[in-house]
Amino acid sequence: MGNSYNRLDKNNALVALVDHQAGLLSLVRDFEPDRFKNNVLALADLAKYFKLPTILTTSFEDGPNGPLVPELKQIFPDAPYIARPGQINAWDNEDFVKAVKQTGRKQLIIAGVVTEVCVAFPVLSALEEGFEVFVVTDASGTFNEVTREAAWSRMAEAGAQLMSWFAIACELHRDWRNDVEGLGTLFSNHIPDYRNLFTAYTAIKASK
């Protein structure tokens, strides 16, 4: 990829949410639980806002990993939903790979639990198959900062780009003039400080 700046393109990107399951979420210790869940739902909301094809997958959900976070099913009732019977790496599951490739898109935005396994393994596999991969750092969680840093450097060295959900939303949007209200509302719903800013903006605009 060299030093070229390949921007996220809403017409060429898809989102994969890997193993955001009730049981696995309880393992996440590198983010506060409420903040982490908010980040995951923010990513889901931006995927819906930009109309990005979204794929949900779970691992061994009958076991201790537990069911998918219910809000994700509500946000994406019609999305491909692949319950993997055992494969730890989602990319080892044919249905998952088929769902990714059927979108026809080459920019994979991915997040999951836990970072060094459920995210890193499919990231490395997708890079190997020529996808551009964008890891949503704050919607992926794991046991502690040490394992997270190791996973991040492993993925980055392989060519993945590490971004926050907020940065991803801004890069997809490109220009505020495309839709101030829509994106501003999405940010306000997930960032308390942004809500204050946006409330002030709306009040000023209304008074003009």
Coordinates of N, CA and C in Angstrom, one line a residue:
M1 N 0.8 -1.2 0.0 CA 0.0 0.0 0.0 C 0.9 1.3 0.0
G2 N 2.1 1.2 0.4 CA 3.0 2.3 0.4 C 2.5 3.4 1.3
N3 N 2.7 4.7 0.8 CA 2.3 5.8 1.6 C 1.0 6.4 1.1
S4 N 0.4 5.7 0.1 CA -0.8 6.3 -0.5 C -1.9 6.4 0.6
Y5 N -2.7 7.4 0.5 CA -3.8 7.6 1.4 C -5.1 7.1 0.8
N6 N -5.5 5.8 1.1 CA -6.7 5.2 0.6 C -7.8 5.5 1.6
R7 N -8.6 6.5 1.2 CA -9.7 6.8 2.1 C -10.8 5.8 2.1
L8 N -11.5 5.7 3.2 CA -12.7 4.9 3.2 C -13.7 5.5 2.3
D9 N -14.4 4.7 1.6 CA -15.4 5.1 0.6 C -16.7 4.4 0.9
K10 N -17.7 5.2 1.1 CA -19.0 4.5 1.5 C -19.6 3.6 0.5
N11 N -19.1 3.8 -0.8 CA -19.6 2.9 -1.8 C -18.8 1.6 -2.0
N12 N -17.7 1.5 -1.2 CA -16.8 0.4 -1.4 C -16.5 -0.3 0.0
A13 N -17.2 0.1 1.0 CA -16.9 -0.4 2.4 C -18.1 -1.3 2.9
L14 N -17.7 -2.3 3.7 CA -18.6 -3.1 4.4 C -18.2 -3.2 5.8
V15 N -19.1 -3.7 6.7 CA -18.8 -3.8 8.1 C -19.0 -5.2 8.6
A16 N -18.1 -5.7 9.3 CA -18.3 -7.0 9.9 C -18.2 -6.9 11.5
L17 N -19.2 -7.3 12.1 CA -19.2 -7.3 13.6 C -19.1 -8.7 14.1
V18 N -17.9 -9.0 14.7 CA -17.5 -10.4 15.1 C -17.6 -10.6 16.6
D19 N -18.5 -11.5 16.9 CA -18.6 -12.0 18.3 C -18.9 -11.0 19.4
H20 N -19.7 -10.1 19.1 CA -20.2 -9.1 20.1 C -21.3 -9.9 20.9
Q21 N -20.9 -10.8 21.7 CA -21.8 -11.7 22.4 C -21.9 -11.4 23.9
A22 N -23.0 -11.6 24.5 CA -23.2 -11.3 25.9 C -22.1 -11.8 26.8
G23 N -21.8 -13.1 26.6 CA -20.8 -13.7 27.5 C -19.4 -13.1 27.2
L24 N -19.0 -13.0 26.0 CA -17.7 -12.4 25.6 C -17.5 -11.0 26.1
L25 N -18.6 -10.2 26.0 CA -18.5 -8.8 26.4 C -18.1 -8.7 27.9
S26 N -18.4 -9.7 28.7 CA -18.0 -9.6 30.1 C -16.5 -9.8 30.3
L27 N -15.8 -10.2 29.2 CA -14.4 -10.4 29.3 C -13.6 -9.1 29.1
V28 N -14.4 -8.1 28.5 CA -13.7 -6.9 28.0 C -13.3 -6.0 29.3
R29 N -12.0 -5.8 29.4 CA -11.6 -5.0 30.6 C -10.7 -3.8 30.1
D30 N -10.5 -3.6 28.8 CA -9.7 -2.5 28.4 C -10.6 -1.2 28.1
F31 N -11.9 -1.4 28.3 CA -12.8 -0.3 28.2 C -13.8 -0.5 29.3
E32 N -14.4 0.6 29.8 CA -15.5 0.5 30.8 C -16.7 -0.1 30.0
P33 N -17.5 -1.0 30.7 CA -18.5 -1.7 30.0 C -19.5 -0.8 29.3
D34 N -20.0 0.2 29.9 CA -21.0 1.1 29.3 C -20.4 1.8 28.1
R35 N -19.2 2.3 28.2 CA -18.6 3.0 27.1 C -18.3 2.1 25.9
F36 N -17.9 0.8 26.3 CA -17.6 -0.1 25.2 C -18.9 -0.4 24.4
K37 N -20.0 -0.7 25.1 CA -21.2 -1.1 24.4 C -21.7 0.1 23.6
N38 N -21.5 1.3 24.1 CA -21.9 2.6 23.4 C -21.1 2.6 22.1
N39 N -19.8 2.3 22.1 CA -19.0 2.4 20.9 C -19.4 1.4 19.9
V40 N -19.8 0.2 20.4 CA -20.2 -0.9 19.4 C -21.5 -0.4 18.7
L41 N -22.4 0.2 19.5 CA -23.7 0.6 19.0 C -23.5 1.8 18.1
A42 N -22.5 2.7 18.4 CA -22.2 3.8 17.5 C -21.7 3.3 16.2
L43 N -20.9 2.3 16.2 CA -20.4 1.7 14.9 C -21.6 1.1 14.1
A44 N -22.5 0.5 14.8 CA -23.6 -0.1 14.2 C -24.5 1.0 13.6
D45 N -24.7 2.1 14.3 CA -25.5 3.2 13.8 C -24.9 3.9 12.6
L46 N -23.5 4.0 12.6 CA -22.9 4.6 11.5 C -23.0 3.7 10.2
A47 N -22.9 2.4 10.5 CA -23.0 1.5 9.3 C -24.4 1.6 8.7
K48 N -25.4 1.8 9.6 CA -26.8 1.9 9.1 C -26.9 3.3 8.4
Y49 N -26.4 4.3 9.0 CA -26.5 5.7 8.5 C -25.9 5.8 7.1
F50 N -24.7 5.2 6.9 CA -24.1 5.2 5.5 C -24.5 4.1 4.6
K51 N -25.5 3.3 5.1 CA -26.0 2.2 4.3 C -24.9 1.2 3.9
L52 N -24.0 0.9 4.8 CA -23.0 -0.1 4.5 C -23.5 -1.5 4.7
P53 N -23.2 -2.4 3.8 CA -23.6 -3.8 4.0 C -22.9 -4.3 5.3
T54 N -23.7 -4.9 6.1 CA -23.2 -5.3 7.5 C -23.4 -6.8 7.7
I55 N -22.4 -7.4 8.2 CA -22.5 -8.9 8.5 C -22.2 -9.1 10.0
L56 N -23.1 -9.9 10.6 CA -23.0 -10.3 12.0 C -22.6 -11.7 12.1
T57 N -21.6 -12.0 13.0 CA -21.3 -13.4 13.2 C -21.0 -13.6 14.7
T58 N -21.3 -14.9 15.1 CA -21.1 -15.3 16.5 C -20.3 -16.6 16.5
S59 N -19.7 -16.9 17.6 CA -18.9 -18.1 17.7 C -19.5 -18.9 18.9
F60 N -19.9 -20.1 18.6 CA -20.3 -21.1 19.6 C -21.3 -20.5 20.6
E61 N -22.4 -19.9 20.1 CA -23.2 -19.1 21.0 C -24.0 -20.0 21.9
D62 N -24.1 -21.3 21.7 CA -24.8 -22.2 22.7 C -24.0 -22.4 23.9
G63 N -22.7 -22.1 23.8 CA -21.8 -22.3 25.0 C -21.7 -21.0 25.8
P64 N -20.6 -20.9 26.6 CA -20.5 -19.7 27.5 C -20.3 -18.4 26.8
N65 N -20.0 -18.4 25.5 CA -19.9 -17.1 24.7 C -21.2 -16.3 24.7
G66 N -22.3 -17.1 24.7 CA -23.6 -16.5 24.8 C -24.1 -15.9 23.5
P67 N -25.4 -15.4 23.6 CA -26.0 -14.9 22.4 C -25.5 -13.5 21.9
L68 N -25.8 -13.1 20.7 CA -25.4 -11.8 20.2 C -26.1 -10.7 21.0
V69 N -25.4 -9.6 21.2 CA -26.0 -8.4 21.8 C -27.3 -8.1 21.1
P70 N -28.4 -8.1 21.8 CA -29.7 -8.0 21.1 C -29.9 -6.7 20.3
E71 N -29.3 -5.6 20.7 CA -29.5 -4.4 20.0 C -29.0 -4.5 18.6
L72 N -27.9 -5.3 18.4 CA -27.4 -5.4 17.0 C -28.3 -6.1 16.1
K73 N -29.0 -7.1 16.6 CA -30.1 -7.8 15.8 C -31.2 -6.9 15.5
Q74 N -31.5 -6.0 16.4 CA -32.6 -5.0 16.2 C -32.2 -4.0 15.1
I75 N -30.9 -3.5 15.2 CA -30.5 -2.5 14.2 C -30.4 -3.1 12.8
F76 N -30.0 -4.4 12.7 CA -29.8 -5.1 11.4 C -30.6 -6.3 11.3
P77 N -32.0 -6.2 11.3 CA -32.8 -7.4 11.3 C -32.6 -8.2 10.0
D78 N -32.2 -7.6 8.9 CA -32.1 -8.4 7.7 C -30.6 -8.7 7.3
A79 N -29.7 -8.3 8.1 CA -28.3 -8.6 7.8 C -27.9 -10.0 7.8
P80 N -27.0 -10.5 7.0 CA -26.5 -11.9 7.1 C -26.0 -12.1 8.5
Y81 N -26.5 -13.2 9.1 CA -26.2 -13.5 10.5 C -25.6 -14.9 10.5
I82 N -24.3 -15.0 10.7 CA -23.6 -16.3 10.6 C -23.2 -16.8 12.0
A83 N -23.9 -17.8 12.5 CA -23.6 -18.4 13.8 C -22.6 -19.5 13.5
R84 N -21.3 -19.3 13.8 CA -20.3 -20.2 13.5 C -20.3 -21.4 14.5
P85 N -20.3 -22.6 14.0 CA -20.5 -23.8 14.9 C -19.2 -24.0 15.7
G86 N -18.1 -23.5 15.3 CA -16.9 -23.8 16.1 C -15.6 -23.0 15.6
Q87 N -15.6 -22.6 14.4 CA -14.4 -21.9 13.9 C -14.1 -20.7 14.7
I88 N -12.9 -20.6 15.2 CA -12.4 -19.5 16.0 C -12.2 -18.2 15.1
N89 N -11.5 -18.5 14.0 CA -11.3 -17.4 13.0 C -12.6 -17.4 12.1
A90 N -13.3 -16.3 12.1 CA -14.5 -16.2 11.2 C -14.2 -16.5 9.8
W91 N -12.9 -16.1 9.4 CA -12.6 -16.3 7.9 C -12.5 -17.8 7.6
D92 N -12.4 -18.7 8.6 CA -12.4 -20.1 8.3 C -13.8 -20.7 8.0
N93 N -14.8 -19.8 8.2 CA -16.2 -20.2 8.0 C -16.6 -19.8 6.6
E94 N -16.9 -20.7 5.7 CA -17.3 -20.4 4.3 C -18.4 -19.5 4.2
D95 N -19.4 -19.6 5.0 CA -20.6 -18.7 4.9 C -20.2 -17.3 5.2
F96 N -19.3 -17.1 6.1 CA -18.9 -15.7 6.5 C -18.1 -15.1 5.3
V97 N -17.2 -15.8 4.8 CA -16.4 -15.3 3.7 C -17.3 -15.1 2.5
K98 N -18.2 -16.0 2.2 CA -19.1 -15.8 1.1 C -19.9 -14.5 1.3
A99 N -20.4 -14.3 2.5 CA -21.2 -13.1 2.8 C -20.4 -11.8 2.5
V100 N -19.1 -11.8 2.9 CA -18.2 -10.7 2.7 C -18.0 -10.5 1.3
K101 N -17.7 -11.5 0.5 CA -17.4 -11.4 -0.9 C -18.6 -11.0 -1.7
Q102 N -19.8 -11.5 -1.3 CA -21.0 -11.2 -2.1 C -21.3 -9.7 -2.1
T103 N -20.8 -8.9 -1.1 CA -21.0 -7.5 -1.1 C -20.3 -6.8 -2.3
G104 N -19.3 -7.5 -2.8 CA -18.5 -6.9 -3.9 C -17.6 -5.7 -3.5
R105 N -17.5 -5.5 -2.2 CA -16.8 -4.4 -1.7 C -15.4 -4.8 -1.1
K106 N -14.4 -3.9 -1.2 CA -13.1 -4.3 -0.9 C -12.5 -3.7 0.4
Q107 N -13.3 -2.8 1.0 CA -12.8 -2.2 2.2 C -13.6 -2.8 3.4
L108 N -12.9 -3.5 4.2 CA -13.5 -4.2 5.3 C -13.3 -3.4 6.6
I109 N -14.4 -3.0 7.2 CA -14.4 -2.3 8.5 C -14.8 -3.4 9.5
I110 N -14.0 -3.6 10.5 CA -14.2 -4.8 11.3 C -14.0 -4.5 12.8
A111 N -14.8 -5.0 13.7 CA -14.7 -4.9 15.1 C -15.2 -6.2 15.8
G112 N -14.7 -6.4 17.0 CA -15.1 -7.7 17.6 C -14.5 -7.9 19.0
V113 N -14.9 -9.0 19.6 CA -14.4 -9.4 20.9 C -13.9 -10.9 20.8
V114 N -12.7 -11.2 21.2 CA -11.7 -10.3 21.8 C -10.7 -9.9 20.7
T115 N -10.1 -8.8 20.9 CA -9.3 -8.1 19.9 C -8.2 -9.0 19.2
E116 N -7.4 -9.7 20.1 CA -6.3 -10.5 19.5 C -6.7 -11.8 18.9
V117 N -7.9 -12.2 19.0 CA -8.4 -13.4 18.4 C -9.5 -13.2 17.4
C118 N -10.6 -12.8 17.8 CA -11.8 -12.7 17.0 C -11.7 -11.6 16.0
V119 N -10.9 -10.6 16.3 CA -10.6 -9.5 15.3 C -9.4 -9.8 14.5
A120 N -8.2 -10.0 15.2 CA -6.9 -10.2 14.5 C -6.9 -11.3 13.5
F121 N -7.5 -12.5 13.8 CA -7.4 -13.6 12.9 C -8.1 -13.3 11.6
P122 N -9.4 -12.9 11.6 CA -10.0 -12.6 10.3 C -9.3 -11.4 9.6
V123 N -8.8 -10.4 10.4 CA -8.1 -9.3 9.8 C -6.9 -9.7 8.9
L124 N -6.1 -10.6 9.5 CA -4.9 -11.1 8.9 C -5.3 -11.9 7.6
S125 N -6.4 -12.7 7.8 CA -6.9 -13.5 6.6 C -7.4 -12.6 5.5
A126 N -8.1 -11.6 5.8 CA -8.7 -10.7 4.8 C -7.6 -9.9 4.1
L127 N -6.6 -9.5 4.8 CA -5.5 -8.8 4.2 C -4.8 -9.7 3.2
E128 N -4.6 -10.9 3.6 CA -4.0 -11.9 2.7 C -4.7 -12.1 1.4
E129 N -6.0 -11.9 1.5 CA -6.9 -12.0 0.3 C -7.1 -10.7 -0.5
G130 N -6.3 -9.7 -0.1 CA -6.4 -8.5 -0.9 C -7.4 -7.4 -0.5
F131 N -8.0 -7.6 0.7 CA -8.9 -6.6 1.2 C -8.1 -5.5 1.9
E132 N -8.7 -4.3 1.8 CA -8.2 -3.2 2.7 C -9.0 -3.3 4.0
V133 N -8.2 -3.3 5.1 CA -8.9 -3.6 6.4 C -8.8 -2.4 7.3
F134 N -9.9 -2.0 7.9 CA -9.9 -1.0 8.9 C -10.5 -1.5 10.2
V135 N -9.6 -1.5 11.2 CA -10.0 -2.1 12.5 C -10.6 -1.0 13.4
V136 N -11.8 -1.2 13.9 CA -12.4 -0.2 14.8 C -11.9 -0.4 16.2
T137 N -10.9 0.3 16.6 CA -10.2 0.1 17.8 C -11.1 0.2 19.1
D138 N -12.0 1.1 19.1 CA -12.8 1.3 20.3 C -14.1 0.6 20.3
A139 N -14.3 -0.2 19.3 CA -15.5 -1.1 19.3 C -15.0 -2.6 19.3
S140 N -13.7 -2.8 19.6 CA -13.1 -4.1 19.8 C -12.5 -4.1 21.2
G141 N -12.8 -5.2 21.9 CA -12.3 -5.2 23.3 C -11.6 -6.5 23.7
T142 N -10.8 -6.4 24.8 CA -10.1 -7.6 25.2 C -9.8 -7.5 26.7
F143 N -9.0 -8.5 27.2 CA -8.7 -8.6 28.6 C -8.0 -7.4 29.3
N144 N -7.1 -6.9 28.6 CA -6.3 -5.8 29.2 C -5.5 -5.0 28.1
E145 N -4.9 -3.9 28.5 CA -4.1 -3.1 27.5 C -3.0 -3.8 26.9
V146 N -2.3 -4.7 27.6 CA -1.1 -5.4 27.1 C -1.5 -6.3 25.9
T147 N -2.6 -7.1 26.0 CA -3.0 -8.0 24.9 C -3.5 -7.1 23.7
R148 N -4.1 -6.0 24.1 CA -4.7 -5.1 23.0 C -3.5 -4.5 22.2
E149 N -2.5 -4.0 22.9 CA -1.4 -3.3 22.2 C -0.7 -4.4 21.3
A150 N -0.5 -5.6 21.8 CA 0.1 -6.6 21.0 C -0.7 -6.9 19.7
A151 N -2.0 -7.0 19.9 CA -2.9 -7.3 18.8 C -2.9 -6.1 17.8
W152 N -2.9 -4.9 18.3 CA -2.9 -3.7 17.4 C -1.6 -3.7 16.5
S153 N -0.5 -3.9 17.2 CA 0.8 -3.9 16.4 C 0.8 -5.0 15.4
R154 N 0.3 -6.2 15.8 CA 0.3 -7.3 14.8 C -0.5 -7.0 13.6
M155 N -1.7 -6.4 13.8 CA -2.5 -6.1 12.7 C -2.0 -4.9 11.9
A156 N -1.5 -3.9 12.5 CA -0.9 -2.7 11.8 C 0.3 -3.1 11.0
E157 N 1.1 -4.0 11.5 CA 2.3 -4.4 10.8 C 2.0 -5.2 9.5
A158 N 0.8 -5.9 9.6 CA 0.3 -6.7 8.5 C -0.3 -5.8 7.4
G159 N -0.6 -4.5 7.8 CA -1.2 -3.6 6.8 C -2.6 -3.1 7.1
A160 N -3.1 -3.5 8.3 CA -4.5 -3.0 8.7 C -4.4 -1.6 9.1
Q161 N -5.4 -0.8 9.0 CA -5.5 0.6 9.5 C -6.3 0.6 10.8
L162 N -5.8 1.2 11.8 CA -6.5 1.2 13.1 C -7.2 2.6 13.2
M163 N -8.5 2.6 13.4 CA -9.3 3.8 13.5 C -10.3 3.7 14.6
S164 N -10.7 4.9 15.1 CA -11.9 4.9 16.0 C -13.2 5.0 15.2
W165 N -14.3 4.7 15.8 CA -15.6 4.7 15.1 C -15.8 6.2 14.6
F166 N -15.4 7.2 15.5 CA -15.6 8.6 15.1 C -14.8 9.0 13.9
A167 N -13.6 8.5 13.8 CA -12.8 8.8 12.6 C -13.3 8.2 11.4
I168 N -13.8 6.9 11.6 CA -14.4 6.2 10.4 C -15.6 7.0 9.9
A169 N -16.5 7.4 10.8 CA -17.7 8.2 10.4 C -17.3 9.5 9.6
C170 N -16.3 10.2 10.1 CA -15.8 11.4 9.5 C -15.2 11.2 8.1
E171 N -14.4 10.1 8.0 CA -13.8 9.8 6.7 C -14.8 9.4 5.7
L172 N -15.8 8.6 6.1 CA -16.9 8.2 5.2 C -17.7 9.4 4.7
H173 N -17.9 10.4 5.7 CA -18.8 11.5 5.4 C -18.1 12.5 4.4
R174 N -16.8 12.7 4.6 CA -16.0 13.6 3.7 C -16.3 15.1 3.9
D175 N -17.6 15.5 4.0 CA -17.9 16.9 3.9 C -19.1 17.2 4.8
W176 N -19.0 18.1 5.8 CA -20.2 18.3 6.6 C -21.4 18.7 5.9
R177 N -21.2 19.4 4.7 CA -22.3 19.9 4.0 C -23.2 18.8 3.4
N178 N -22.7 17.6 3.4 CA -23.5 16.4 2.9 C -24.7 16.2 3.8
D179 N -24.6 16.5 5.1 CA -25.7 16.3 6.0 C -25.3 16.6 7.4
V180 N -25.5 17.8 7.8 CA -25.1 18.3 9.2 C -26.0 17.6 10.2
E181 N -27.3 17.7 10.0 CA -28.2 17.2 11.0 C -28.1 15.7 11.3
G182 N -28.0 14.9 10.2 CA -28.0 13.5 10.4 C -26.8 13.0 11.1
L183 N -25.6 13.4 10.7 CA -24.4 12.9 11.3 C -24.2 13.6 12.7
G184 N -24.6 14.8 12.8 CA -24.6 15.5 14.1 C -25.4 14.8 15.2
T185 N -26.6 14.4 14.7 CA -27.5 13.6 15.6 C -26.8 12.3 16.1
L186 N -26.2 11.6 15.1 CA -25.6 10.3 15.4 C -24.5 10.5 16.5
F187 N -23.7 11.6 16.2 CA -22.6 11.9 17.2 C -23.2 12.2 18.6
S188 N -24.2 13.0 18.6 CA -24.9 13.5 19.8 C -25.4 12.3 20.6
N189 N -25.9 11.3 19.9 CA -26.5 10.1 20.6 C -25.4 9.3 21.3
H190 N -24.2 9.4 20.8 CA -23.1 8.5 21.4 C -22.0 9.2 22.1
I191 N -21.9 10.6 22.0 CA -20.9 11.3 22.7 C -21.5 12.4 23.5
P192 N -21.6 12.3 24.8 CA -22.3 13.3 25.6 C -21.7 14.7 25.4
D193 N -20.4 14.9 25.3 CA -19.8 16.2 25.1 C -20.3 16.8 23.7
Y194 N -20.4 15.9 22.8 CA -20.8 16.4 21.4 C -22.3 16.9 21.5
R195 N -23.1 16.2 22.3 CA -24.5 16.6 22.4 C -24.6 18.1 22.9
N196 N -23.7 18.5 23.8 CA -23.7 19.9 24.3 C -23.4 20.8 23.2
L197 N -22.4 20.5 22.4 CA -21.9 21.3 21.3 C -23.0 21.4 20.2
F198 N -23.7 20.3 20.0 CA -24.7 20.2 18.9 C -26.0 21.0 19.3
T199 N -26.3 20.8 20.6 CA -27.5 21.5 21.1 C -27.3 23.0 21.0
A200 N -26.1 23.5 21.3 CA -25.8 25.0 21.2 C -25.9 25.4 19.7
Y201 N -25.3 24.5 18.8 CA -25.4 24.8 17.4 C -26.8 24.9 16.9
T202 N -27.7 24.0 17.3 CA -29.1 23.9 16.8 C -29.8 25.2 17.4
A203 N -29.5 25.5 18.6 CA -30.2 26.7 19.2 C -29.8 28.0 18.4
I204 N -28.6 28.1 18.1 CA -28.1 29.3 17.4 C -28.7 29.4 16.0
K205 N -28.8 28.2 15.4 CA -29.3 28.1 14.0 C -30.8 28.5 14.1
A206 N -31.5 28.0 15.1 CA -33.0 28.3 15.2 C -33.3 29.7 15.4
S207 N -32.3 30.4 16.1 CA -32.6 31.8 16.5 C -32.3 32.8 15.3
K208 N -31.7 32.3 14.2 CA -31.3 33.1 13.1 C -32.5 33.4 12.2

